[in-house]
Each structure stands twice: as C-alpha cells, then as structure tokens.
GROMACS .gro file of C-alpha atoms in nm:
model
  410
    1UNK     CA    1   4.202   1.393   0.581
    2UNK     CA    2   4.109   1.208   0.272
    3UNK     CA    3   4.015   0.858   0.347
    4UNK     CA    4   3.987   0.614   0.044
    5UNK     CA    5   3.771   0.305   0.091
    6UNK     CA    6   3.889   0.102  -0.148
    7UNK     CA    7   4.232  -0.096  -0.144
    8UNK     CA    8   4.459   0.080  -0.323
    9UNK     CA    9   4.617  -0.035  -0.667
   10UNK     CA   10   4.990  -0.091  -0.756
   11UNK     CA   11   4.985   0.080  -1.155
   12UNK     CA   12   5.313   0.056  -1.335
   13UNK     CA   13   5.352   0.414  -1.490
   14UNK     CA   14   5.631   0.619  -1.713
   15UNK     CA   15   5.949   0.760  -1.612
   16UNK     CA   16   6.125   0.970  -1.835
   17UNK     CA   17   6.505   1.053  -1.753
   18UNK     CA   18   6.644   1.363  -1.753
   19UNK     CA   19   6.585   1.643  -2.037
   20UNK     CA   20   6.192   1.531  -1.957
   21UNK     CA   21   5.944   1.347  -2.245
   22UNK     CA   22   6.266   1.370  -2.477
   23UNK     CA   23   6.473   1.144  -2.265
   24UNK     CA   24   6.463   0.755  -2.233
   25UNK     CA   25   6.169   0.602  -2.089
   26UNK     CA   26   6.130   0.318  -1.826
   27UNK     CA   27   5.886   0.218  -1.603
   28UNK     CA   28   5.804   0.247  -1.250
   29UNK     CA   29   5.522   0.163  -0.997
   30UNK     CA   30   5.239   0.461  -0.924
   31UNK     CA   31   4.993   0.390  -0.620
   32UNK     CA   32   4.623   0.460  -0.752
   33UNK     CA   33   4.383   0.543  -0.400
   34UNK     CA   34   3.991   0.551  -0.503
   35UNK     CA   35   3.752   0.731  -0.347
   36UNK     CA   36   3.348   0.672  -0.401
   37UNK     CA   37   3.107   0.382  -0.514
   38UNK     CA   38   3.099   0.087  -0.245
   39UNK     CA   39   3.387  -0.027  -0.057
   40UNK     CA   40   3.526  -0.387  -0.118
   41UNK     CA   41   3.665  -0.560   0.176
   42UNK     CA   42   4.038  -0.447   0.306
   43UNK     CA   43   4.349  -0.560   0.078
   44UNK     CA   44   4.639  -0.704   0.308
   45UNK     CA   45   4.866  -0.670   0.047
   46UNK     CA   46   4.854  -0.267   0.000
   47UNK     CA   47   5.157  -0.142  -0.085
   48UNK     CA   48   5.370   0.101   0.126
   49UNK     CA   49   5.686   0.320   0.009
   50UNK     CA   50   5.590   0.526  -0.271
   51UNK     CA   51   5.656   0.890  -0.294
   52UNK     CA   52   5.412   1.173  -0.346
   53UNK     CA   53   5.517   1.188  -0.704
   54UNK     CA   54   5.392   0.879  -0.780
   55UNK     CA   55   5.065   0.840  -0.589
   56UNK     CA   56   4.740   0.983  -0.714
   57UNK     CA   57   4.419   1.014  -0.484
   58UNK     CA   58   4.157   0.945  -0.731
   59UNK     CA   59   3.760   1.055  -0.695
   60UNK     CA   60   3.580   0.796  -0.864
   61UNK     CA   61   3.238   0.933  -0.885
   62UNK     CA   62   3.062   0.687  -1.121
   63UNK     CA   63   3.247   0.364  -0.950
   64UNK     CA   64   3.362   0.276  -1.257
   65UNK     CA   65   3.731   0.225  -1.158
   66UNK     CA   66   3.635   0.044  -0.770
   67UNK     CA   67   3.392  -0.194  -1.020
   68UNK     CA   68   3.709  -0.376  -1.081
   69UNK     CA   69   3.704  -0.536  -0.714
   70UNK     CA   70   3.461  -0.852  -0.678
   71UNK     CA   71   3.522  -1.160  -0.601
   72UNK     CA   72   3.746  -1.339  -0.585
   73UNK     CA   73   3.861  -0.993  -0.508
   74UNK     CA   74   4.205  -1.037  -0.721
   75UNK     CA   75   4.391  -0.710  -0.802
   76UNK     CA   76   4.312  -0.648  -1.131
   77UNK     CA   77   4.589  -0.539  -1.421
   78UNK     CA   78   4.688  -0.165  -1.383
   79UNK     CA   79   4.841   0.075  -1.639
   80UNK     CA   80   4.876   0.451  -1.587
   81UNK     CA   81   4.985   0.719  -1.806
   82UNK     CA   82   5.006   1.107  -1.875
   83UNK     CA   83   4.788   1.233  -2.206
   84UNK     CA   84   4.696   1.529  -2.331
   85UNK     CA   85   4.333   1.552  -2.428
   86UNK     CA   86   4.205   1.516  -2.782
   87UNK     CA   87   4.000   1.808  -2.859
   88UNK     CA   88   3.887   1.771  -3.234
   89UNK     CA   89   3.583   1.564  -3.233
   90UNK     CA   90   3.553   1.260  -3.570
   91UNK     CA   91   3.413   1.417  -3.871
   92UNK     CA   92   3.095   1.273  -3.864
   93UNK     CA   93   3.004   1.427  -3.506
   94UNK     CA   94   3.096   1.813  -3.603
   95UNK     CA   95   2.876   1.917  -3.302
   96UNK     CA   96   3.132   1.764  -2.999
   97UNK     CA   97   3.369   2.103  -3.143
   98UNK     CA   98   3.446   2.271  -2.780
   99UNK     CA   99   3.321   2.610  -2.678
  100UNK     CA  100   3.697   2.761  -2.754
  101UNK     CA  101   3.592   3.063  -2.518
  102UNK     CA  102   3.613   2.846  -2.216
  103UNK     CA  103   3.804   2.507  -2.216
  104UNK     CA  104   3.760   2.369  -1.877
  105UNK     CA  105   4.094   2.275  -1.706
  106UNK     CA  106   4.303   2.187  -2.033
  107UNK     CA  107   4.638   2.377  -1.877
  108UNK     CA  108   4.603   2.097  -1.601
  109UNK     CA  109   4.752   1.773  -1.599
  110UNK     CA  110   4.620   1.501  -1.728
  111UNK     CA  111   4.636   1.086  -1.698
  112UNK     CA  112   4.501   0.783  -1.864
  113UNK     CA  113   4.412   0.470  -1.610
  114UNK     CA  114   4.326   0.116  -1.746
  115UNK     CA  115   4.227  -0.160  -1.546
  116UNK     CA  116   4.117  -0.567  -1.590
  117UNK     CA  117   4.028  -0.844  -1.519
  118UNK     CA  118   3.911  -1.195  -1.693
  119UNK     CA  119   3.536  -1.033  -1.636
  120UNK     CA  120   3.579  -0.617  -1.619
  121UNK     CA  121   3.794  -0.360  -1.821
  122UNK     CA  122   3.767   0.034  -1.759
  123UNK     CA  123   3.951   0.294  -1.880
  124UNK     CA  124   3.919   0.618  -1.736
  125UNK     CA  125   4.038   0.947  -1.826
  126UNK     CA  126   4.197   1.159  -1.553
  127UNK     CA  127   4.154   1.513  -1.455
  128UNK     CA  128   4.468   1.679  -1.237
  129UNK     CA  129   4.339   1.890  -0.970
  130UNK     CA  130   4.498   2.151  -0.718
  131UNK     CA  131   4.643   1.970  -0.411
  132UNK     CA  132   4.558   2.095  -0.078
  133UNK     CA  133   4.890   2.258   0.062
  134UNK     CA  134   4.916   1.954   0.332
  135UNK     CA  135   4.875   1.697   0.016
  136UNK     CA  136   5.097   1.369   0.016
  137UNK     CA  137   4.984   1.309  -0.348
  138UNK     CA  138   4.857   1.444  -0.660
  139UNK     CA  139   4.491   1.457  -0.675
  140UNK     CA  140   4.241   1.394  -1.010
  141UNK     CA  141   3.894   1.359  -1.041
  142UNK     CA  142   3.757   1.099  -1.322
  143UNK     CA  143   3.620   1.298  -1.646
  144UNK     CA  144   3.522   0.985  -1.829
  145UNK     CA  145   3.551   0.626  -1.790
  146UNK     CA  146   3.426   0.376  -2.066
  147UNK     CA  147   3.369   0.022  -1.944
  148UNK     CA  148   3.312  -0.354  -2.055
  149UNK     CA  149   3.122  -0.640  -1.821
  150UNK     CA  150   3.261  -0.879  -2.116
  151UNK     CA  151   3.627  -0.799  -2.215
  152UNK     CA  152   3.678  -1.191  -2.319
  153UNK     CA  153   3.378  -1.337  -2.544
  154UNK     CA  154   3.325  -1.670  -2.693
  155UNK     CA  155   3.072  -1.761  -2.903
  156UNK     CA  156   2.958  -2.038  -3.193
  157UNK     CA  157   2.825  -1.938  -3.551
  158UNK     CA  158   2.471  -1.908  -3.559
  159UNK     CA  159   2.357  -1.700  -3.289
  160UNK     CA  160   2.365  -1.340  -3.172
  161UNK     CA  161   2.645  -1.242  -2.917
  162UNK     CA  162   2.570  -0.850  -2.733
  163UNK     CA  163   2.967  -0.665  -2.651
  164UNK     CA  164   2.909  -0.503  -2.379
  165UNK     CA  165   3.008  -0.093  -2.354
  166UNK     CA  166   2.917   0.161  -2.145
  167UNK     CA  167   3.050   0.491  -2.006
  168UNK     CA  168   3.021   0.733  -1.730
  169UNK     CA  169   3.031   1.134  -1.809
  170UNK     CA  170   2.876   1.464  -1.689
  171UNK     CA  171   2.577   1.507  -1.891
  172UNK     CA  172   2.605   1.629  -2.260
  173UNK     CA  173   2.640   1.519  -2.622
  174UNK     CA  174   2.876   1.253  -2.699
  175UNK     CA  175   2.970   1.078  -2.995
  176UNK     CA  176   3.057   0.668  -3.042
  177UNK     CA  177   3.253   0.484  -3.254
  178UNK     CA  178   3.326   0.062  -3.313
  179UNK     CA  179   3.601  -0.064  -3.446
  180UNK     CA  180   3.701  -0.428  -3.544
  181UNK     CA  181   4.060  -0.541  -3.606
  182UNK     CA  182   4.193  -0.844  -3.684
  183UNK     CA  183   4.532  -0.966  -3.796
  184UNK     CA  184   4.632  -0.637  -3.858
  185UNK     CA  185   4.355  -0.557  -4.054
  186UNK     CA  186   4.097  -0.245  -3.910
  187UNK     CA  187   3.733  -0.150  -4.020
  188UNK     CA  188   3.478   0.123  -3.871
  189UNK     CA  189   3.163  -0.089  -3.783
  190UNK     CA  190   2.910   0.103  -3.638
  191UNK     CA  191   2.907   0.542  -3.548
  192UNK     CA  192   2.684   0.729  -3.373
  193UNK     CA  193   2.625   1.096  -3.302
  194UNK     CA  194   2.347   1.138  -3.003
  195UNK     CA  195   2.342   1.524  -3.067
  196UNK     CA  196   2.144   1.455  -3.395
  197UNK     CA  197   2.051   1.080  -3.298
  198UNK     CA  198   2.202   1.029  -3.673
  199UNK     CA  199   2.398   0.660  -3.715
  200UNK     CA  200   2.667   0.760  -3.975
  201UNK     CA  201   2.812   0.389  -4.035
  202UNK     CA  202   2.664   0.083  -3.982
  203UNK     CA  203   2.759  -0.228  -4.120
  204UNK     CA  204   2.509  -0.473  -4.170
  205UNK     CA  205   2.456  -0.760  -3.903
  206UNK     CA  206   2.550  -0.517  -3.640
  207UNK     CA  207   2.313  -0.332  -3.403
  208UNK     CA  208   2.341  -0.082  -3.140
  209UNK     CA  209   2.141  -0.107  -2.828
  210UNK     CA  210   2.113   0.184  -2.565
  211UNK     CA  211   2.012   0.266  -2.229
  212UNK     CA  212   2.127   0.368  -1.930
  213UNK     CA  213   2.217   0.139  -1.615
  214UNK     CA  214   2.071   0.147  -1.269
  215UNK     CA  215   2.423   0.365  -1.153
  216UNK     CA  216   2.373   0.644  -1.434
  217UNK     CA  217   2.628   0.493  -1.731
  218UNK     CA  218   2.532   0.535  -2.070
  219UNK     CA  219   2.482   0.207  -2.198
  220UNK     CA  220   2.619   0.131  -2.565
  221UNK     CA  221   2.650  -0.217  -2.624
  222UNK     CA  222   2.703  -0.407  -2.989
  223UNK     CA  223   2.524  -0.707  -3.119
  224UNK     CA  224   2.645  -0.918  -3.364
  225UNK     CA  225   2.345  -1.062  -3.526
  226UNK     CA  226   2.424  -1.345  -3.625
  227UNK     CA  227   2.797  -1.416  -3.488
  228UNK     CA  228   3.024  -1.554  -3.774
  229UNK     CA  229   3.425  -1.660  -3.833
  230UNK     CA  230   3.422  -1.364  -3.998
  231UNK     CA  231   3.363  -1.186  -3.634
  232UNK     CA  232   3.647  -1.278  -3.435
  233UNK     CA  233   3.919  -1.041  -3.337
  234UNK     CA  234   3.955  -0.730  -3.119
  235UNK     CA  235   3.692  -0.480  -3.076
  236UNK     CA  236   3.760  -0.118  -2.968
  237UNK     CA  237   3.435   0.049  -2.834
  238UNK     CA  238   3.564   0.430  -2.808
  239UNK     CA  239   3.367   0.744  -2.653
  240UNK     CA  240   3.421   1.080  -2.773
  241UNK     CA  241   3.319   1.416  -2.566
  242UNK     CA  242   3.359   1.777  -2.643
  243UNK     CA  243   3.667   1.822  -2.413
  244UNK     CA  244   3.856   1.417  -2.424
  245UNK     CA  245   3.803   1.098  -2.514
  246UNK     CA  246   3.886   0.707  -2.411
  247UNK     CA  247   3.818   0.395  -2.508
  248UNK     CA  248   3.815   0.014  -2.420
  249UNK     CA  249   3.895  -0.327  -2.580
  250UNK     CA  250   3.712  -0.669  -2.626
  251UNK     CA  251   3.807  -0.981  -2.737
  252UNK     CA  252   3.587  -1.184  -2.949
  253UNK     CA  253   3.673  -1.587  -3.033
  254UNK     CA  254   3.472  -1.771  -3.264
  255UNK     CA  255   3.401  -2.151  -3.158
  256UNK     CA  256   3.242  -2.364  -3.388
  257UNK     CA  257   3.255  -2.761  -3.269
  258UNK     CA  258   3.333  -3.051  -3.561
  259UNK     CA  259   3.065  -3.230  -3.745
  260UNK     CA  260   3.244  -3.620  -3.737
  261UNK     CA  261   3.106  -3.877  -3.979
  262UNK     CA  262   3.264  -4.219  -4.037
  263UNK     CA  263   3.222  -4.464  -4.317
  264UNK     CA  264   3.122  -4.709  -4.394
  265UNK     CA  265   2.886  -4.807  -4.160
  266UNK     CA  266   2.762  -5.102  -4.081
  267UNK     CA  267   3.136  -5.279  -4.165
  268UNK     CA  268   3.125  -5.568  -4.321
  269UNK     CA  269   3.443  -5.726  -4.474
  270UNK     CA  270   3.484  -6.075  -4.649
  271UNK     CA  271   3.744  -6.284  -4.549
  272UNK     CA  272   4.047  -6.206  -4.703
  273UNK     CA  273   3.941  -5.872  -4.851
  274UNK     CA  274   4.059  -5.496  -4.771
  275UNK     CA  275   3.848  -5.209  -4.605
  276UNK     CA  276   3.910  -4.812  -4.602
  277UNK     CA  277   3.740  -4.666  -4.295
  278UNK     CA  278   3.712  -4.249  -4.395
  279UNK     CA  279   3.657  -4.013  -4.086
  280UNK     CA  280   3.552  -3.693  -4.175
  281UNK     CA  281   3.488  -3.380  -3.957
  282UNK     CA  282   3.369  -3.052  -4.154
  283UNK     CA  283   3.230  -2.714  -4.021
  284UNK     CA  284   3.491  -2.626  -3.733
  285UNK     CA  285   3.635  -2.286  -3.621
  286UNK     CA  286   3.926  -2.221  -3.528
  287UNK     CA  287   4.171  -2.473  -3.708
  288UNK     CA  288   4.342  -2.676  -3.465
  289UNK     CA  289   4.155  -3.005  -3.489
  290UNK     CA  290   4.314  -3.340  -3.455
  291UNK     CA  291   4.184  -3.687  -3.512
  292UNK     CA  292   4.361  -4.002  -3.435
  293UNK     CA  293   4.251  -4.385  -3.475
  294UNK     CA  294   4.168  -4.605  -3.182
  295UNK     CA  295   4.109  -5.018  -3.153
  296UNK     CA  296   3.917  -5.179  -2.925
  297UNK     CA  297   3.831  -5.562  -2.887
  298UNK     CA  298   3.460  -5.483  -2.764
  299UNK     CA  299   3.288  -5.174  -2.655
  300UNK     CA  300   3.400  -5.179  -2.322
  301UNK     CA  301   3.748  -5.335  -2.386
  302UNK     CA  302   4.134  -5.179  -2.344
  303UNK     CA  303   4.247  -5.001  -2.668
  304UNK     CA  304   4.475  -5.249  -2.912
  305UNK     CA  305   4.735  -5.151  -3.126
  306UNK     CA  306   4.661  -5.007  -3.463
  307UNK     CA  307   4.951  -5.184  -3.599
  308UNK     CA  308   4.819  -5.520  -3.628
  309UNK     CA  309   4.526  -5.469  -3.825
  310UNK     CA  310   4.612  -5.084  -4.017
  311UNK     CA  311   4.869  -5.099  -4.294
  312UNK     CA  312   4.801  -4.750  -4.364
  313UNK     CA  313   4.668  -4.386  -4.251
  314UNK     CA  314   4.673  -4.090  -4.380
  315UNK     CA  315   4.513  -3.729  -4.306
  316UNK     CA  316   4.370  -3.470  -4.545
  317UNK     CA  317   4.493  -3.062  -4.542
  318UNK     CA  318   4.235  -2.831  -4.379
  319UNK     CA  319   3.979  -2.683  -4.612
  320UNK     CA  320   3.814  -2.345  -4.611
  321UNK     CA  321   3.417  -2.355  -4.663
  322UNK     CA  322   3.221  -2.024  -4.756
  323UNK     CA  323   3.151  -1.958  -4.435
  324UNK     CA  324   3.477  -1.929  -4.282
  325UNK     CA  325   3.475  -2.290  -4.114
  326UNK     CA  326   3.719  -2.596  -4.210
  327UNK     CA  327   3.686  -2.957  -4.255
  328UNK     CA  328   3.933  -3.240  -4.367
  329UNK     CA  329   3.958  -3.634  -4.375
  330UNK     CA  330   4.135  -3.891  -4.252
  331UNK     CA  331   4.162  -4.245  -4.353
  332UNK     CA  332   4.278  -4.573  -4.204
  333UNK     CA  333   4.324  -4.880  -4.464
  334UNK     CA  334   4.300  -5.256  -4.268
  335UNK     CA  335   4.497  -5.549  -4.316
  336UNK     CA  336   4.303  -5.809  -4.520
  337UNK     CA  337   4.044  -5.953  -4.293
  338UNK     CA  338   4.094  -6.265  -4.083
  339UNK     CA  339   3.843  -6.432  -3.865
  340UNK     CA  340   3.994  -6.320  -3.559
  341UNK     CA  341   3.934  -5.956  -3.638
  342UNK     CA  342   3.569  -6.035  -3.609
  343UNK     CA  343   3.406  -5.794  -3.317
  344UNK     CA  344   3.687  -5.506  -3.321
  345UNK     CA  345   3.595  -5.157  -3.275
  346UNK     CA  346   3.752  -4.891  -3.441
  347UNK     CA  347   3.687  -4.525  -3.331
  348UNK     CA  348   3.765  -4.214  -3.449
  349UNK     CA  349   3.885  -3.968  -3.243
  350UNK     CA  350   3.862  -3.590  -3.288
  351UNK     CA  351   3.979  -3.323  -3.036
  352UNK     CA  352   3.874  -2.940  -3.074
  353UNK     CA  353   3.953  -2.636  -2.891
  354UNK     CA  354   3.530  -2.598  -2.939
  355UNK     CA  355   3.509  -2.961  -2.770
  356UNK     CA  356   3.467  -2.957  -2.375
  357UNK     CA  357   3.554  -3.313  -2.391
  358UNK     CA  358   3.717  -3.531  -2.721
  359UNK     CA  359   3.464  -3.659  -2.990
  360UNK     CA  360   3.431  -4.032  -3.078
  361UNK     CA  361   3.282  -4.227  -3.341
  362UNK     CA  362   3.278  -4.598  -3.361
  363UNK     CA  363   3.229  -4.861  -3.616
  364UNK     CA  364   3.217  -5.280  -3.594
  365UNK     CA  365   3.441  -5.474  -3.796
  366UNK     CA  366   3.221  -5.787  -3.889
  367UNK     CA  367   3.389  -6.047  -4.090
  368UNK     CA  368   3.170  -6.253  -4.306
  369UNK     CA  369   3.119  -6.610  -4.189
  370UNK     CA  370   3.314  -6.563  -3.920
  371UNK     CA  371   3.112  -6.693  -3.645
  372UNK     CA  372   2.774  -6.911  -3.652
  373UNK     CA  373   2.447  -6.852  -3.580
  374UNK     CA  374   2.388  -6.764  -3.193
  375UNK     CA  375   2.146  -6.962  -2.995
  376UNK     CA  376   1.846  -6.722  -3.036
  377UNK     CA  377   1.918  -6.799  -3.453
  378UNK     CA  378   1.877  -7.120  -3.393
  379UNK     CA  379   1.550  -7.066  -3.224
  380UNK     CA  380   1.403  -6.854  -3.487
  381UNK     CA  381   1.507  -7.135  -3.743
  382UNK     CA  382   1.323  -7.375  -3.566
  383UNK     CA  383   0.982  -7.180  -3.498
  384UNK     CA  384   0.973  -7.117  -3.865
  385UNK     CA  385   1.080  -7.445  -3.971
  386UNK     CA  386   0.767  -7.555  -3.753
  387UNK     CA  387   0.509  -7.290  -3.885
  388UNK     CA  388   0.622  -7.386  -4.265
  389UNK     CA  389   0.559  -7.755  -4.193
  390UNK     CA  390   0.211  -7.689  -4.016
  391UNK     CA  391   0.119  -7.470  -4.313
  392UNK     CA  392   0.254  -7.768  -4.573
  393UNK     CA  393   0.049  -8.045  -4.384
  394UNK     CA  394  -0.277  -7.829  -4.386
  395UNK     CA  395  -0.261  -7.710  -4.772
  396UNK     CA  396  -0.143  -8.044  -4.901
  397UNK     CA  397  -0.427  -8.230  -5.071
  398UNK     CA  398  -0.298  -8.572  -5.023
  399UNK     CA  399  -0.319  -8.533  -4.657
  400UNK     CA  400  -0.630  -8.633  -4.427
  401UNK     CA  401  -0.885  -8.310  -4.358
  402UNK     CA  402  -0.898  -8.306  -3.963
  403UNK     CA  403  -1.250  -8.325  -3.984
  404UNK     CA  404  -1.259  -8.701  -4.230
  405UNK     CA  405  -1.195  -9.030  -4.060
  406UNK     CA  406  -0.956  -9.217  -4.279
  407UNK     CA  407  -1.132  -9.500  -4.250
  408UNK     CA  408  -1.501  -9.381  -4.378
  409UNK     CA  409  -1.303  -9.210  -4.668
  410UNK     CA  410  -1.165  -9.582  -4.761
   0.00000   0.00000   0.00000
C-alpha cells in the first residue's frame, strides 16, 4: 500500500458544474499526499473526508514539493489546478521543439501545484498516471518543479541582491526566461538557451549564475548588480522543456533609509528676534516618510508643547531625484525669543518604512544674553586676568627689575 511520509496538504482546487470546463466554476478542497525526499515530523491536523476524486498521491522525486515543510513546520499556501501542457518552445530556444513521433504521456491528465511560504515557493507540474485497480486516489508523478529559497526580498540601493531559482527535471535541454513587472508594466530581462549555451536577452546590470545544488536542481539564480528603485516589483523566473513548462514568482522591495539634516545649527537667537528651523530628509525609497516636530526642556526632559513657542509649520511635497529616491522639507517658524526659551530642544522626527526604529535630530535653542557666565567662566576670567597682569608688571619699564634693589638704584 502506498505510504506517504509527509503530512498531507489541504489544496483548494476547481470545480466545474455540469456541461464540464464550459460550466460555472467554484472551488473546492483537493488533498495533496507526497511521497519521497525526507519526512517532516507528523501533522495533527491532516485532514480526513475527501473523496477519491479529489485526492492525488503525488511522487515527489526531487523533494521539491516536501521542501515546503521546515520549521516552524506551518502548512504552507496550496493551489491546484488541471493544465494542458505547452508544447511550442519561445522563439529564441527553437531546439526545445518535441520529437512529434513520440510525445510522452500528453493524452494523460495533467495538474499544476503551487505552494508557499514567507521563505519557499515551488511550483510543480503534474503528470497523471494509471491508478492501480485497488486505488483510493488519482496518482501523478512530478515532471518539473521550479523553486525559490527567496520568494520575499528586500534590499537598499547600492548593493547587489542574487533571486534565487532553481528547478528539478529529467535530464535534457531546457530553456529560461526572466521577467520583471511592475505596476502593470512587463519587460523580458534576461533568456537563456543551454542547448547552444547562447544568452538571447540580457539587460544590463543583470547576471545569471548557474550550478547545480547538492540534491540535483539546476540552479538559475538572478543578480541584480547593483539593486536600484528602478528594481522593485514582481519577478517571474519561468523554465521551459521540450514536453511543459512552469514557473515561479518573487517579490522584490526596494528600501532606501532617509538622509535627515536640520538647520541651522548651532541656534542662536537674539532676544526678541524670529528663527526658521528647516528639516530636510532626501534619498528615501519607498515614499511614505513622515516627520513631525518635538520640544524638549533638556536632553533628557518630557516633550513640551509645540504650541507655545511654534507659530507656524509647514511640510514640503515629495520630490523625485534621478535615481528613483525622494526627499522633501519641513519647516517650523518660533515665536520671537524670550529668555525663558533658553536651553529648549527641538527635534526632528522622521519615521520610514526603511527605519527599524524612528530617526531624530536635535538642535539647542540658545538665546543671546540669556544667562551669565557659569562658574568655570569666571575662572578662566580670572587666570587670564592674572597672567595679563604678571606679563604687564614684567614688561613695564617703570617697574623695579627683580634682580635691582630699589634702594642702590636711588
């Protein structure tokens, strides 16, 4: 009896109504049971009710599906659904045509799998085999699955970022396209064609790096060398073979943390007379930033309210550098300065989805005259006051020489 040693997986999957494919589609659960790779440990959860129609016993010979159980050993998003196989290879990889004397299987049925998580997403195209005559389910055997170790990237301006892609396959030729899209907006980035090792398209700051892995998959992973603005969106990394093809998604964010400058610095104000403080944060990604304006008596003292020493503040609109990023301004204009403003702290206060924690910048409010000199002024007064008299006695030629006695000079 079959025996699969991996928990099983709850997949929602089409249901046409009557007339077949032509009548109205919903949606209900299909019961995935994977066989091969290493076993995770048992799932208490595993579902129990589901007819033969709508249970598959699945030989995953690569692992590539079971690589979707690790800890913390969630169930992982599930999606499965018939497809017929795609049997005309991209134009640019002529030599994927299939041998139309003998296409393996293609009468059979046929199914597309996808499963995720926050750190895996495979996709794995699904062979229908012939079920033993005592069979409780349909069986299939994986032809291809294409997989990602980073289906959620983030990444800052600057440096390179690698998208992981690799597949498992019976050996042959295969062909390899990626795709960027973005706000409904597509581009080709990078083809390749291992039966003549040729690289149709390649955009530039893209590079393809392949191998294989320890288990057998083909690796063909993406760098983005370097990453820019310009590089976030959805990435398809897609697989082509002589007799099917899949593919699998990644999600690419650009990060790029606020530069925050505030002016003037040092502050010094006159009594009586009005100060602008500017706060200005430039070269951020993406463009929810906010900054507000904080008070404090001291450094270490509770925050004050605004109110009673800003008459006014006010907030630039976002603007678009060269490279993609954004800066504005924002201003705070003071009351006229009183004495009793002297020592206040006023910070600036930017938050950024690229910030782990909020950014501050703070400036002193000194108001001229406001205090007197400190007790270590007065020291320094004195020691001078003292070295300028020594000096004055010592230079002045009306004054005894230390080494005269007044008297002789007489």
């Amino acid at each position: 009896m079959w025996s699969p040693p991996h928990p099983p997986l709850r997949c929602p999957a089409p249901c046409w109504g009557r007339g077949g494919p032509g009548g109205a589609l919903s949606q209900r659960p299909a019961l995935l049971r994977l066989g091969g790779g290493p076993a995770p440990p048992p799932n208490p959860d595993t579902p129990h009710g589901l007819g033969p129609d709508v249970t598959f016993d699945v030989t995953d010979a690569w692992g590539a599906l079971a690589g979707v159980w690790g800890p913390p050993w969630t169930p992982p998003k599930c999606e499965l659904s018939p497809t017929v196989p795609v049997l005309t290879p991209p134009p640019w990889a002529p030599a994927l045509s299939p041998d139309a004397r003998s296409p393996p299987g293609l009468g059979g049925p046929w199914w597309v799998a996808s499963l995720g998580t926050p750190r895996y997403g495979v996709t794995a195209l699904l062979q229908g085999q012939p079920p033993p005559a005592t069979a409780t389910a349909a069986t299939a055997v994986t032809a291809l699955s294409i997989f990602t170790l980073t289906p959620e990237l983030r990444g800052s301006p600057g440096a390179p970022l690698d998208l992981h892609c690799a597949f498992a396959a019976p050996p042959g030729p295969f062909a390899l396209e990626w795709r960027h899209q973005h706000r409904g907006a597509g581009r080709r980035l990078l083809t390749y064609d291992s039966a003549t090792a040729r690289v149709p398209t390649a955009t530039p700051g893209v590079q393809l790096l392949l191998g294989t892995s320890a288990g057998g998959a083909r690796e063909v992973t993406l760098r983005l060398a370097p990453l820019a603005v310009a590089h976030e969106g959805t990435y398809i990394c897609s697989v082509f073979l002589p007799h099917g093809q899949a593919q699998t998604l990644l999600r690419v964010r650009v990060l790029a943390p606020p530069k925050v400058t505030l002016r003037p610095t040092p502050l010094v104000v006159a009594p009586g007379a009005v100060a602008e403080l500017r706060c200005d944060t430039s070269g951020y990604f993406p463009l929810d930033v906010e900054v507000q304006w904080q008070r404090r008596a001291s450094a270490s003292g509770p925050p004050l309210a605004l109110r009673d020493t800003v008459a006014q503040t006010w907030t630039s609109g976002h603007r678009q550098g060269p490279d993609g990023t954004f800066s504005r301004s924002s201003g705070a204009r003071l009351v006229p300065a009183r004495p009793h403003h002297h020592g206040d702290i006023y910070t600036c206060l930017v938050t950024h989805a690229a910030l782990a924690t909020p950014r501050r910048v703070h400036v002193r409010l000194e108001v001229a005259g406001a205090e007197g000199p400190g007790l270590e002024d007065v020291v320094g007064l004195c020691l001078v006051a003292f070295v300028l008299c020594g000096l004055w006695r010592w230079l002045s030629p009306t004054s005894p020489h230390p080494d005269q006695d007044p008297k002789k000079r007489a």
